[in-house]
């Protein structure tokens, strides 16, 4: 239990965190880094005070009455003071320690929280270094049991060496080992060096321009900035455009659009580079895969191999057209939200890289998973998608005709043009969506593939499948198709082979987990003349 | 015969002949009174569905003069009433014909749905909890649902609905069977 003696003898531990006086019976409680308050002061100065001063100066220049200048300044000072005092209190009241069986954490200024996590329930220990703590040599450690992001314990900021020590200790499984710091360091020496599985190549950064997440972030940041600027610029621009000849307006417009596009692309590229700078994927000696990356905010994510249920090779558009793919892990107990990983979800193992390289990394991350030949889904699945595409085009035609008929000023030439465009988009989309379907079984793994823009191949360990969900809509029943879903204890729980032939899907499920489905399967005999006779128990 | 596709995956035709396998339905039916339960649920749903359009139509009719708008709204209301009535009449009986459940020595197997149907199979070794659940409409009918969860986030297996005593018995039987199976079921 808690054994701090405030007036006791305090000394700095060699690892950088002050330790309260030792009680013979129990482990010492550790505190956060003494640089916590300094670090907060610097962060706030940048985040709160500088903008406040800038706004105040701006107001002063614009020339409104001087009392208004006090408002942003006052707000900045209040925020600065409040957060600094809060952090100082947090530093005084937060403690943690690692016992042979538990990780214990005390926090809370007004309401005291005592949390303990059993060490064999620790699923992930992630170390991240944000830009604000870097100059001080500190880091943040997030310990999770995988249940929810609310169940995570955040220890921040502590010294980098202490963070690394904590990470190694918590991921170590041998409960009953001495947890004394000196002994732990001695243990590190005999551990095997981590095996590096992948490292970033600068040439891969170019994929950041089109990578869905970074491109979205980049272009939306640009859109937000332009939106703000538009307020100021719009009135002047419209006047000038009305006065200038059409050619000039067109040329300027084209250049402006190009400029916006290029700026968005550059922003996306920069975000991508910041996220994946120095990327390394390694297999550590304690049975985890470790992903390290980051330029401004460093992050290190550890994924226990025991908890990995499979991997996912993502061939997302538009990078698929350029031959790039990325790999994500299918891990139990991993919630994507939580730790500050910015634009990259936590379970991503690799950045966008050339496809062959992605497959190589996937095979080394999940030993035994080789690219396999998959089984195509029947043509009936293609027919379904084409029918859906046609239905979409019909709806668009109806809407356009209705609009052209009811709305007085509607440009009539727009109707056939839009119909043509939607047909040109819908049918190839349907075809490509069909080509993305596939399933297979090879060695210890089950392969499930699907999707069009977000196409991915899920490679699941066969013994990670904990149930089946086989569903059928009336249209599928008509075409003898079903959707076979493999339930796993990871992510959103189910990976599907959509629109597979009923018998092929059932055969796949039966072969993947032998003995589970077989007791419920019945052969259907085809008697000469095409009539079907049901075998087995004779129907109902 | 393997063919290459645009992203480098090689693909072959299926080796299982189409139409050669099927899943037999589980052996046990759910309780007959479930039909009443589903009908009541559909009625409640219909009211929630129809009420907004009906109220809007009445208000537009009474307080404004836009004849084409109120006509449109009455048509929409009529359509929703017809659709809800059809579902309330057809769905419970159809569901009763589809819903089935079965517990074997090593697995739980359910078939549920009406228009869309879903077969769920879970091995006993992967079951984490077994609960019975009685909603406000099930209680007066003496019905109870059995809910079997696994470690998958995609949702539990549900047996809806059995007679309350039967449901309790099934839950007990399942709990005993899963306790006898070792492992932490992930």
XYZ file of C-alpha atoms in Angstrom:
726
model
C 0.000 0.000 0.000
C 1.026 3.623 -0.063
C 4.037 4.317 2.026
C 5.317 7.763 1.212
C 6.865 9.714 4.008
C 6.816 13.314 2.931
C 9.354 14.450 5.409
C 11.511 11.446 4.702
C 14.814 11.301 2.978
C 14.517 12.038 -0.720
C 17.152 11.283 -3.307
C 17.335 11.239 -7.054
C 17.173 7.781 -8.495
C 19.844 7.009 -11.107
C 17.128 6.716 -13.723
C 16.005 10.286 -13.299
C 12.876 10.081 -11.160
C 12.908 11.035 -7.515
C 12.067 8.170 -5.224
C 10.437 8.469 -1.845
C 11.975 6.812 1.163
C 11.933 3.071 0.842
C 9.722 1.038 3.013
C 11.227 -2.399 3.580
C 7.931 -4.111 2.924
C 6.860 -2.531 -0.352
C 8.108 -1.051 -3.579
C 8.964 2.623 -3.693
C 6.498 4.949 -5.339
C 7.944 6.971 -8.151
C 7.012 10.479 -9.154
C 6.947 12.236 -12.467
C 9.917 14.147 -13.735
C 10.744 17.290 -11.736
C 10.919 19.107 -15.035
C 7.158 18.805 -15.433
C 6.449 22.393 -14.502
C 9.264 23.849 -16.604
C 8.065 21.844 -19.546
C 4.509 23.109 -19.068
C 5.694 26.694 -18.823
C 7.505 26.475 -22.128
C 4.604 24.732 -23.843
C 2.126 27.292 -22.611
C 4.359 30.168 -23.554
C 4.282 28.950 -27.125
C 0.668 27.864 -27.252
C -1.069 30.473 -25.127
C 1.078 33.520 -24.484
C 2.493 34.105 -27.946
C -0.884 34.010 -29.699
C -2.342 36.214 -26.977
C 0.401 38.770 -27.510
C 0.017 38.559 -31.278
C -3.728 39.131 -31.079
C -3.218 41.996 -28.640
C -0.710 43.664 -30.931
C -3.018 43.162 -33.898
C -5.876 44.795 -32.014
C -3.623 47.651 -30.963
C -2.507 48.240 -34.553
C -6.019 48.070 -35.958
C -6.737 50.942 -33.600
C -9.659 50.064 -31.407
C -9.918 51.433 -27.917
C -7.067 50.257 -25.729
C -9.099 48.354 -23.073
C -9.861 45.723 -25.754
C -6.180 44.901 -25.901
C -6.362 43.716 -22.326
C -8.811 40.939 -23.132
C -6.543 38.601 -25.096
C -3.640 39.450 -22.820
C -5.724 38.759 -19.755
C -7.018 35.523 -21.214
C -3.494 34.412 -22.059
C -2.243 35.154 -18.575
C -5.174 33.408 -16.940
C -4.714 30.305 -19.061
C -0.983 30.338 -18.423
C -1.355 30.721 -14.686
C -4.190 28.237 -14.349
C -2.598 25.457 -16.340
C 0.795 25.924 -14.696
C -0.704 25.689 -11.230
C -2.705 22.666 -12.346
C 0.380 20.933 -13.631
C 2.306 21.706 -10.455
C -0.476 20.153 -8.410
C -0.604 17.185 -10.747
C 3.125 16.690 -10.306
C 2.748 16.672 -6.539
C -0.134 14.231 -6.483
C 0.803 11.690 -9.153
C 2.740 8.563 -8.320
C 3.260 5.190 -9.905
C 5.062 1.971 -9.204
C 5.584 -1.497 -10.593
C 5.152 -4.381 -8.171
C 5.723 -8.040 -9.033
C 2.040 -8.456 -9.878
C 0.587 -5.021 -10.585
C 1.198 -1.644 -12.111
C -0.193 0.926 -9.698
C -0.991 4.542 -10.361
C -2.175 7.303 -8.053
C -3.399 10.615 -9.320
C -5.957 13.323 -8.834
C -5.788 16.727 -7.213
C -9.240 17.048 -5.694
C -10.530 13.497 -6.017
C -7.809 10.939 -5.470
C -7.726 8.033 -7.916
C -5.929 4.811 -7.212
C -5.721 2.504 -10.197
C -3.991 -0.792 -10.492
C -3.530 -2.963 -13.506
C -2.509 -6.583 -13.315
C 0.752 -7.050 -15.133
C -0.490 -10.018 -17.100
C -3.328 -7.845 -18.414
C -0.972 -5.250 -19.832
C -1.507 -5.364 -23.586
C 0.408 -2.358 -24.836
C 3.032 0.006 -23.558
C 3.597 2.903 -25.900
C 6.237 5.561 -25.546
C 5.799 8.865 -27.279
C 7.850 12.037 -27.235
C 5.930 15.131 -28.180
C 7.624 18.262 -29.415
C 7.118 20.066 -26.127
C 8.901 17.554 -23.949
C 11.711 16.772 -26.340
C 14.046 19.620 -25.374
C 13.902 18.381 -21.797
C 14.671 14.756 -22.596
C 11.312 13.535 -21.362
C 8.658 11.217 -22.727
C 5.125 9.973 -22.175
C 4.284 6.334 -21.506
C 0.794 4.953 -22.069
C 0.002 1.613 -20.452
C -3.135 -0.088 -21.704
C -5.054 -3.220 -20.954
C -6.721 -3.013 -24.325
C -10.198 -2.589 -22.961
C -10.866 1.011 -23.827
C -8.986 4.231 -24.188
C -10.473 5.283 -20.872
C -8.754 2.336 -19.260
C -5.321 3.518 -20.291
C -2.850 4.869 -17.770
C -0.798 7.813 -18.943
C 2.454 8.515 -17.170
C 3.746 11.843 -18.392
C 6.246 13.316 -18.410
C 9.031 11.109 -17.189
C 12.680 10.907 -18.189
C 13.375 9.016 -21.400
C 15.557 6.428 -19.720
C 12.892 5.857 -17.105
C 10.265 5.514 -19.834
C 12.298 2.906 -21.630
C 12.923 1.031 -18.393
C 9.217 1.083 -17.587
C 8.346 -0.178 -21.048
C 10.765 -3.084 -20.882
C 9.710 -4.005 -17.387
C 5.980 -3.979 -18.067
C 6.310 -5.976 -21.260
C 8.370 -8.581 -19.529
C 6.224 -11.569 -18.712
C 8.189 -13.298 -15.989
C 6.282 -12.280 -12.919
C 8.311 -12.922 -9.813
C 11.501 -11.490 -11.217
C 13.103 -8.840 -9.139
C 11.713 -5.460 -10.080
C 14.494 -3.502 -8.485
C 15.901 -1.048 -10.989
C 19.499 -2.147 -10.693
C 18.662 -5.780 -11.322
C 16.429 -4.894 -14.239
C 19.253 -3.068 -15.947
C 21.512 -6.056 -15.492
C 18.873 -8.239 -17.167
C 18.811 -6.017 -20.254
C 22.332 -6.965 -21.098
C 21.519 -10.577 -21.754
C 18.510 -9.878 -24.008
C 18.843 -10.529 -27.709
C 19.088 -7.568 -30.043
C 15.898 -6.635 -31.813
C 15.589 -7.819 -35.417
C 14.802 -5.024 -37.816
C 12.023 -5.917 -40.231
C 11.633 -2.686 -42.160
C 13.012 0.833 -42.281
C 11.928 3.944 -44.118
C 13.375 4.805 -47.506
C 13.159 8.484 -48.408
C 11.741 7.604 -51.828
C 8.575 6.384 -50.128
C 7.685 9.817 -48.834
C 6.320 10.695 -52.242
C 3.318 8.488 -51.563
C 2.315 10.933 -48.879
C 0.861 13.267 -51.492
C -1.925 10.830 -52.269
C -2.096 8.776 -49.114
C -5.710 9.080 -47.973
C -5.100 10.235 -44.400
C -2.342 12.738 -45.019
C -4.000 14.065 -48.165
C -7.266 14.578 -46.311
C -5.489 16.335 -43.472
C -3.448 18.477 -45.830
C -6.285 19.527 -48.100
C -8.701 20.206 -45.272
C -6.111 22.361 -43.498
C -5.702 24.245 -46.758
C -9.455 24.556 -47.182
C -9.800 25.890 -43.663
C -7.096 28.499 -44.257
C -8.609 29.529 -47.558
C -12.020 29.729 -45.978
C -10.728 32.226 -43.457
C -8.851 34.211 -46.103
C -11.855 34.189 -48.418
C -13.698 36.490 -46.067
C -11.128 39.201 -46.583
C -10.328 38.509 -50.189
C -13.699 37.750 -51.743
C -15.097 41.241 -52.042
C -11.984 42.700 -53.688
C -11.539 39.749 -56.024
C -15.111 39.837 -57.277
C -14.825 43.519 -58.124
C -11.582 43.011 -59.975
C -12.952 40.000 -61.845
C -15.975 41.920 -63.037
C -13.759 44.629 -64.456
C -11.156 42.439 -66.141
C -11.476 40.691 -69.534
C -12.596 37.015 -69.540
C -9.226 35.627 -70.681
C -7.413 37.167 -67.763
C -9.980 35.907 -65.287
C -9.728 32.384 -66.692
C -5.955 32.337 -66.613
C -5.828 33.711 -63.092
C -8.476 31.241 -62.028
C -6.551 28.293 -63.439
C -3.353 29.423 -61.755
C -5.137 29.930 -58.472
C -6.619 26.442 -58.626
C -3.256 24.929 -59.486
C -1.666 26.850 -56.661
C -4.248 25.545 -54.210
C -3.757 21.991 -55.433
C 0.001 22.195 -55.133
C -0.161 23.767 -51.683
C -2.491 21.023 -50.502
C -0.178 18.402 -51.923
C 2.864 19.953 -50.278
C 1.051 20.126 -46.958
C 0.027 16.493 -47.248
C 3.581 15.541 -48.093
C 4.940 17.411 -45.079
C 2.436 15.809 -42.732
C 3.299 12.378 -44.091
C 7.010 13.006 -43.702
C 6.582 14.163 -40.142
C 4.573 11.078 -39.296
C 6.930 8.519 -40.858
C 10.360 10.075 -40.459
C 12.843 7.583 -39.082
C 10.350 4.725 -39.346
C 11.564 1.359 -38.145
C 9.677 -1.870 -37.591
C 11.477 -4.375 -35.413
C 10.827 -7.610 -33.650
C 11.922 -7.236 -30.066
C 13.280 -9.977 -27.872
C 10.258 -9.858 -25.572
C 7.901 -11.086 -28.281
C 6.592 -7.744 -29.479
C 6.667 -5.889 -32.756
C 7.775 -2.336 -32.284
C 6.947 0.530 -34.646
C 9.054 3.646 -34.198
C 8.492 6.774 -36.223
C 8.143 10.512 -36.035
C 10.070 13.696 -36.553
C 8.480 16.343 -34.368
C 6.412 14.006 -32.229
C 8.216 10.719 -31.738
C 6.141 7.665 -31.100
C 6.865 4.056 -30.353
C 4.076 1.486 -30.440
C 4.584 -2.056 -29.166
C 2.322 -4.834 -30.368
C 2.462 -8.194 -28.627
C 2.793 -10.971 -31.170
C 0.698 -13.267 -29.028
C -2.217 -10.857 -29.456
C -1.833 -10.522 -33.182
C -4.703 -12.269 -34.911
C -3.482 -11.452 -38.376
C -2.473 -8.651 -40.675
C -4.189 -6.583 -43.276
C -2.584 -5.563 -46.555
C -4.269 -2.353 -47.644
C -4.414 -1.464 -51.306
C -6.183 1.838 -50.978
C -6.983 4.114 -53.890
C -5.400 6.194 -55.319
C -2.088 4.717 -54.225
C -3.056 1.363 -55.653
C -2.781 2.875 -59.121
C 0.827 3.748 -58.346
C 1.688 0.315 -57.045
C 1.756 1.168 -53.349
C 0.248 -0.597 -50.366
C 0.545 -0.579 -46.598
C 0.235 -3.124 -43.827
C -1.797 -2.932 -40.618
C -1.978 -5.406 -37.772
C -5.168 -7.126 -36.642
C -4.578 -7.133 -32.904
C -6.882 -7.833 -30.020
C -7.180 -5.189 -27.380
C -6.135 -2.307 -29.574
C -8.307 0.748 -29.712
C -7.296 3.133 -32.443
C -8.222 6.229 -30.497
C -6.282 7.387 -27.480
C -2.582 8.099 -27.720
C -1.433 11.068 -29.753
C -0.494 9.374 -33.000
C -1.847 12.119 -35.178
C -2.915 11.016 -38.611
C -1.768 7.407 -38.346
C -3.934 4.788 -36.603
C -2.111 2.849 -33.905
C -2.251 -0.550 -35.512
C -0.546 0.556 -38.738
C 2.681 -1.343 -39.169
C 4.096 0.308 -42.281
C 3.798 3.530 -44.248
C 2.687 3.401 -47.863
C 5.402 1.560 -49.709
C 5.809 -0.341 -52.997
C 3.571 -3.371 -52.988
C 6.266 -6.007 -53.214
C 7.993 -4.486 -50.222
C 4.711 -4.348 -48.293
C 4.148 -8.049 -48.944
C 7.659 -8.839 -47.788
C 7.148 -6.922 -44.548
C 3.770 -8.582 -44.048
C 5.347 -12.009 -44.430
C 8.046 -11.190 -41.916
C 5.624 -9.625 -39.427
C 3.379 -12.675 -39.566
C 5.667 -15.638 -40.145
C 4.200 -18.129 -42.542
C 1.845 -15.752 -44.321
C 2.836 -15.818 -47.962
C 0.844 -14.274 -50.780
C -1.549 -17.018 -51.814
C -3.636 -17.650 -54.880
C -7.160 -16.633 -54.030
C -10.439 -18.007 -55.295
C -12.535 -15.646 -57.399
C -16.150 -15.041 -56.513
C -18.836 -16.100 -59.015
C -20.021 -13.909 -61.879
C -23.311 -13.494 -60.054
C -21.478 -11.116 -57.716
C -20.456 -9.018 -60.731
C -24.068 -9.018 -61.932
C -25.251 -7.770 -58.559
C -22.820 -4.911 -58.628
C -23.698 -3.965 -62.183
C -27.379 -3.980 -61.256
C -26.635 -1.693 -58.333
C -24.648 0.626 -60.579
C -27.560 0.737 -63.016
C -29.976 1.482 -60.193
C -27.760 4.360 -59.071
C -27.638 5.747 -62.612
C -31.435 5.455 -62.913
C -31.891 7.376 -59.674
C -29.539 10.087 -60.884
C -31.381 10.279 -64.213
C -34.696 10.611 -62.406
C -33.347 13.356 -60.148
C -31.825 15.271 -63.035
C -34.922 15.017 -65.210
C -37.062 16.052 -62.283
C -34.795 19.003 -61.579
C -34.714 20.045 -65.237
C -38.496 19.892 -65.362
C -39.315 21.639 -62.075
C -36.503 24.118 -61.597
C -36.925 27.023 -64.040
C -33.327 28.114 -64.657
C -31.769 24.663 -64.889
C -29.230 24.383 -67.751
C -30.602 21.689 -70.055
C -27.217 20.677 -71.412
C -26.170 19.606 -67.911
C -28.560 16.649 -67.871
C -26.999 14.401 -70.541
C -23.527 15.428 -69.415
C -24.111 14.400 -65.821
C -25.807 11.187 -66.887
C -22.802 10.319 -69.008
C -20.377 11.136 -66.217
C -22.255 9.074 -63.670
C -22.441 6.101 -66.036
C -18.735 6.397 -66.771
C -18.036 6.327 -63.049
C -20.582 3.747 -61.919
C -19.830 0.820 -64.215
C -16.057 0.708 -63.833
C -16.604 1.106 -60.093
C -18.844 -1.955 -60.128
C -16.357 -3.973 -62.158
C -13.438 -2.974 -59.974
C -15.410 -3.748 -56.861
C -16.013 -7.250 -58.215
C -12.356 -7.731 -59.082
C -11.487 -6.895 -55.498
C -13.337 -9.914 -54.144
C -11.570 -13.094 -53.231
C -10.907 -15.627 -50.494
C -8.414 -18.397 -49.833
C -6.887 -20.798 -47.399
C -3.178 -21.560 -47.231
C -1.144 -23.103 -44.450
C -2.218 -21.662 -41.123
C -3.981 -18.658 -42.594
C -7.329 -17.572 -43.959
C -7.362 -14.879 -46.647
C -10.340 -12.578 -47.105
C -10.283 -9.820 -49.660
C -12.731 -7.146 -50.641
C -13.428 -3.498 -51.198
C -13.005 -1.003 -53.979
C -11.578 2.309 -52.795
C -10.584 0.791 -49.459
C -9.489 -2.561 -50.817
C -7.733 -4.775 -48.322
C -6.701 -8.356 -47.889
C -7.133 -9.660 -44.358
C -4.808 -12.527 -43.504
C -6.165 -14.172 -40.368
C -4.608 -16.906 -38.307
C -6.942 -19.863 -38.556
C -6.868 -20.496 -34.861
C -7.854 -16.886 -34.218
C -11.295 -17.452 -35.756
C -13.737 -17.707 -32.873
C -16.990 -18.153 -34.720
C -18.778 -17.716 -38.025
C -21.464 -15.320 -39.149
C -22.959 -16.368 -42.465
C -25.553 -14.006 -43.842
C -27.762 -13.889 -46.878
C -30.115 -11.288 -48.316
C -33.027 -12.359 -50.506
C -31.115 -11.189 -53.614
C -28.148 -13.270 -52.571
C -30.411 -16.250 -52.008
C -31.718 -15.821 -55.523
C -28.189 -15.929 -56.979
C -26.943 -18.622 -54.601
C -24.485 -16.274 -52.894
C -23.714 -15.688 -49.223
C -21.436 -13.478 -47.194
C -19.180 -15.504 -44.923
C -17.875 -13.591 -41.915
C -15.061 -14.866 -39.717
C -15.365 -13.584 -36.155
C -12.122 -12.630 -34.481
C -11.347 -11.064 -31.148
C -9.882 -7.946 -32.693
C -10.917 -4.626 -34.179
C -14.576 -4.579 -35.094
C -14.814 -8.302 -34.687
C -15.571 -9.636 -38.141
C -13.830 -10.036 -41.491
C -15.984 -11.037 -44.419
C -15.813 -12.733 -47.759
C -18.672 -10.867 -49.438
C -20.845 -12.443 -52.124
C -19.120 -15.772 -52.307
C -20.838 -18.818 -53.782
C -22.785 -20.502 -50.950
C -21.113 -23.874 -51.222
C -17.638 -22.441 -51.720
C -18.075 -20.183 -48.702
C -19.313 -23.000 -46.479
C -16.496 -25.229 -47.689
C -14.034 -22.457 -46.836
C -15.431 -22.062 -43.326
C -15.402 -25.792 -42.806
C -11.827 -26.156 -43.987
C -10.575 -23.136 -42.027
C -11.813 -24.377 -38.659
C -12.312 -28.117 -39.063
C -14.973 -29.751 -36.969
C -16.937 -26.649 -36.075
C -19.236 -26.197 -39.026
C -19.136 -29.770 -40.313
C -21.833 -30.963 -37.925
C -24.270 -28.481 -39.457
C -23.390 -28.934 -43.118
C -25.372 -31.093 -45.500
C -24.398 -32.191 -48.981
C -26.947 -31.389 -51.638
C -27.036 -34.115 -54.264
C -27.743 -33.206 -57.833
C -29.777 -35.993 -59.393
C -29.778 -36.384 -63.180
C -32.027 -33.951 -65.037
C -30.910 -31.079 -62.813
C -33.254 -31.819 -59.938
C -31.807 -31.404 -56.482
C -32.359 -33.854 -53.691
C -31.365 -32.787 -50.206
C -29.281 -35.322 -48.392
C -28.582 -35.657 -44.693
C -31.465 -35.374 -42.278
C -33.942 -34.844 -45.073
C -34.681 -31.180 -44.545
C -36.820 -29.980 -41.642
C -5.712 -21.839 -63.772
C -4.376 -18.716 -62.117
C -4.914 -15.307 -63.688
C -3.152 -12.116 -62.681
C -5.169 -9.144 -61.571
C -4.413 -5.466 -61.574
C -2.826 -5.378 -58.149
C -0.699 -8.477 -58.489
C -2.981 -10.969 -56.768
C -3.313 -14.202 -58.687
C -6.745 -15.703 -58.755
C -8.234 -19.042 -59.689
C -11.726 -20.409 -60.147
C -13.390 -22.147 -57.244
C -12.928 -25.871 -56.899
C -16.127 -26.555 -54.978
C -19.024 -27.185 -57.315
C -21.766 -24.629 -56.813
C -24.863 -25.814 -55.028
C -23.226 -28.817 -53.449
C -23.292 -27.769 -49.786
C -25.792 -26.132 -47.546
C -26.268 -25.361 -43.885
C -29.063 -27.293 -42.328
C -31.259 -25.159 -40.051
C -30.831 -25.574 -36.278
C -33.160 -28.027 -34.647
C -35.165 -26.042 -32.108
C -37.833 -23.469 -32.698
C -38.278 -20.408 -30.531
C -41.434 -20.017 -28.491
C -44.735 -19.417 -30.260
C -45.450 -16.313 -28.153
C -42.474 -14.592 -29.794
C -44.829 -13.826 -32.670
C -46.888 -11.661 -30.320
C -43.718 -10.032 -29.015
C -42.493 -9.134 -32.470
C -45.918 -7.856 -33.463
C -45.964 -5.553 -30.446
C -42.470 -4.314 -31.220
C -43.458 -3.659 -34.835
C -46.518 -1.720 -33.673
C -44.416 0.498 -31.443
C -41.960 1.019 -34.278
C -44.747 1.826 -36.720
C -46.179 4.472 -34.431
C -42.785 6.120 -34.082
C -42.350 5.947 -37.825
C -45.786 7.210 -38.884
C -46.409 9.845 -36.217
C -43.993 12.528 -37.503
C -45.256 12.413 -41.082
C -48.872 12.309 -39.933
C -48.427 15.248 -37.605
C -46.618 17.247 -40.279
C -49.331 16.499 -42.829
C -52.088 17.533 -40.450
C -50.313 20.748 -39.518
C -49.581 21.676 -43.115
C -53.156 20.890 -44.089
C -54.694 22.887 -41.284
C -52.471 25.918 -41.184
C -51.277 26.564 -44.690
C -52.712 26.777 -48.154
C -49.988 25.058 -50.133
C -52.133 22.353 -51.667
C -49.448 20.426 -53.524
C -47.267 20.203 -50.390
C -50.085 18.907 -48.216
C -51.059 16.438 -50.943
C -47.467 15.225 -51.102
C -47.341 14.847 -47.350
C -50.591 12.895 -47.254
C -49.235 10.585 -49.917
C -46.053 10.071 -47.916
C -48.084 9.434 -44.775
C -50.232 6.931 -46.605
C -47.178 5.163 -47.916
C -45.575 4.917 -44.494
C -48.808 3.634 -42.966
C -49.124 0.977 -45.665
C -45.483 -0.088 -45.326
C -45.640 -0.251 -41.523
C -48.866 -2.245 -41.621
C -47.373 -4.688 -44.110
C -44.276 -5.174 -41.975
C -46.295 -5.553 -38.777
C -48.427 -8.275 -40.323
C -45.840 -10.143 -42.358
C -42.644 -9.852 -40.333
C -43.540 -11.726 -37.103
C -44.760 -14.847 -38.851
C -41.891 -14.877 -41.272
C -39.447 -14.424 -38.412
C -41.004 -17.272 -36.476
C -40.531 -19.568 -39.454
C -36.861 -18.581 -39.721
C -35.596 -18.272 -36.135
C -33.969 -21.468 -34.888
C -31.394 -22.397 -32.293
C -29.355 -25.394 -31.235
C -26.750 -26.277 -28.628
C -24.535 -29.257 -29.408
C -21.688 -30.761 -27.435
C -19.193 -28.233 -28.717
C -21.019 -25.302 -30.340
C -23.959 -22.923 -30.232
C -25.764 -22.450 -33.545
C -28.487 -19.901 -34.293
C -30.394 -18.762 -37.348
C -32.205 -15.454 -37.144
C -33.716 -12.717 -39.263
C -36.576 -12.637 -41.765
C -35.784 -10.707 -44.910
C -32.062 -10.786 -44.270
C -30.987 -14.017 -42.572
C -27.924 -14.775 -40.536
C -26.473 -18.079 -39.332
C -24.160 -17.736 -36.338
C -21.935 -20.474 -34.983
C -19.728 -20.174 -31.901
C -17.721 -22.969 -30.299
C -18.344 -23.488 -26.578
C -14.653 -22.931 -25.892
C -14.929 -19.341 -27.173
C -18.004 -18.283 -25.231
C -17.337 -15.644 -22.602
C -20.706 -14.863 -21.047
C -24.217 -16.287 -21.150
C -27.050 -13.946 -20.112
C -30.798 -13.959 -20.177
C -32.537 -10.726 -20.998
C -36.171 -9.724 -20.558
C -37.309 -6.546 -22.225
C -40.432 -4.607 -21.174
C -42.530 -6.300 -23.861
C -41.142 -9.744 -23.163
C -41.887 -9.738 -19.467
C -45.710 -9.752 -19.605
C -45.489 -12.490 -22.246
C -43.291 -14.657 -20.050
C -40.522 -14.638 -22.607
C -36.792 -14.223 -22.254
C -33.879 -13.945 -24.661
C -30.608 -15.813 -24.246
C -27.539 -13.758 -25.136
C -24.210 -15.489 -25.698
C -21.139 -13.282 -26.030
C -17.742 -14.153 -27.364
C -14.567 -12.104 -27.485
C -15.579 -10.688 -30.846
C -16.819 -7.128 -30.966
C -19.190 -7.971 -33.810
C -22.027 -8.765 -31.446
C -23.361 -11.648 -29.411
C -25.415 -14.642 -30.501
C -29.050 -14.143 -29.553
C -31.822 -16.665 -29.109
C -35.065 -14.669 -29.240
C -37.206 -15.584 -27.555
C -37.802 -18.574 -25.381
C -40.176 -19.259 -22.537
C -38.579 -17.756 -19.417
C -37.993 -21.067 -17.625
C -36.636 -22.724 -20.739
C -34.302 -19.762 -21.304
C -32.995 -19.994 -17.752
C -32.410 -23.709 -18.233
C -30.539 -23.179 -21.498
C -28.398 -20.469 -19.911
C -27.535 -22.771 -17.011
C -26.705 -25.627 -19.332
C -24.474 -23.398 -21.456
C -22.747 -21.918 -18.440
C -21.956 -25.356 -17.086
C -20.705 -26.518 -20.463
C -18.457 -23.486 -20.953
C -17.069 -23.717 -17.440
C -16.049 -27.255 -18.186
C -14.075 -26.025 -21.214
C -10.701 -24.528 -20.253
C -9.159 -21.393 -21.669
C -9.837 -17.662 -21.540
C -11.948 -17.771 -24.675
C -10.170 -15.109 -26.745
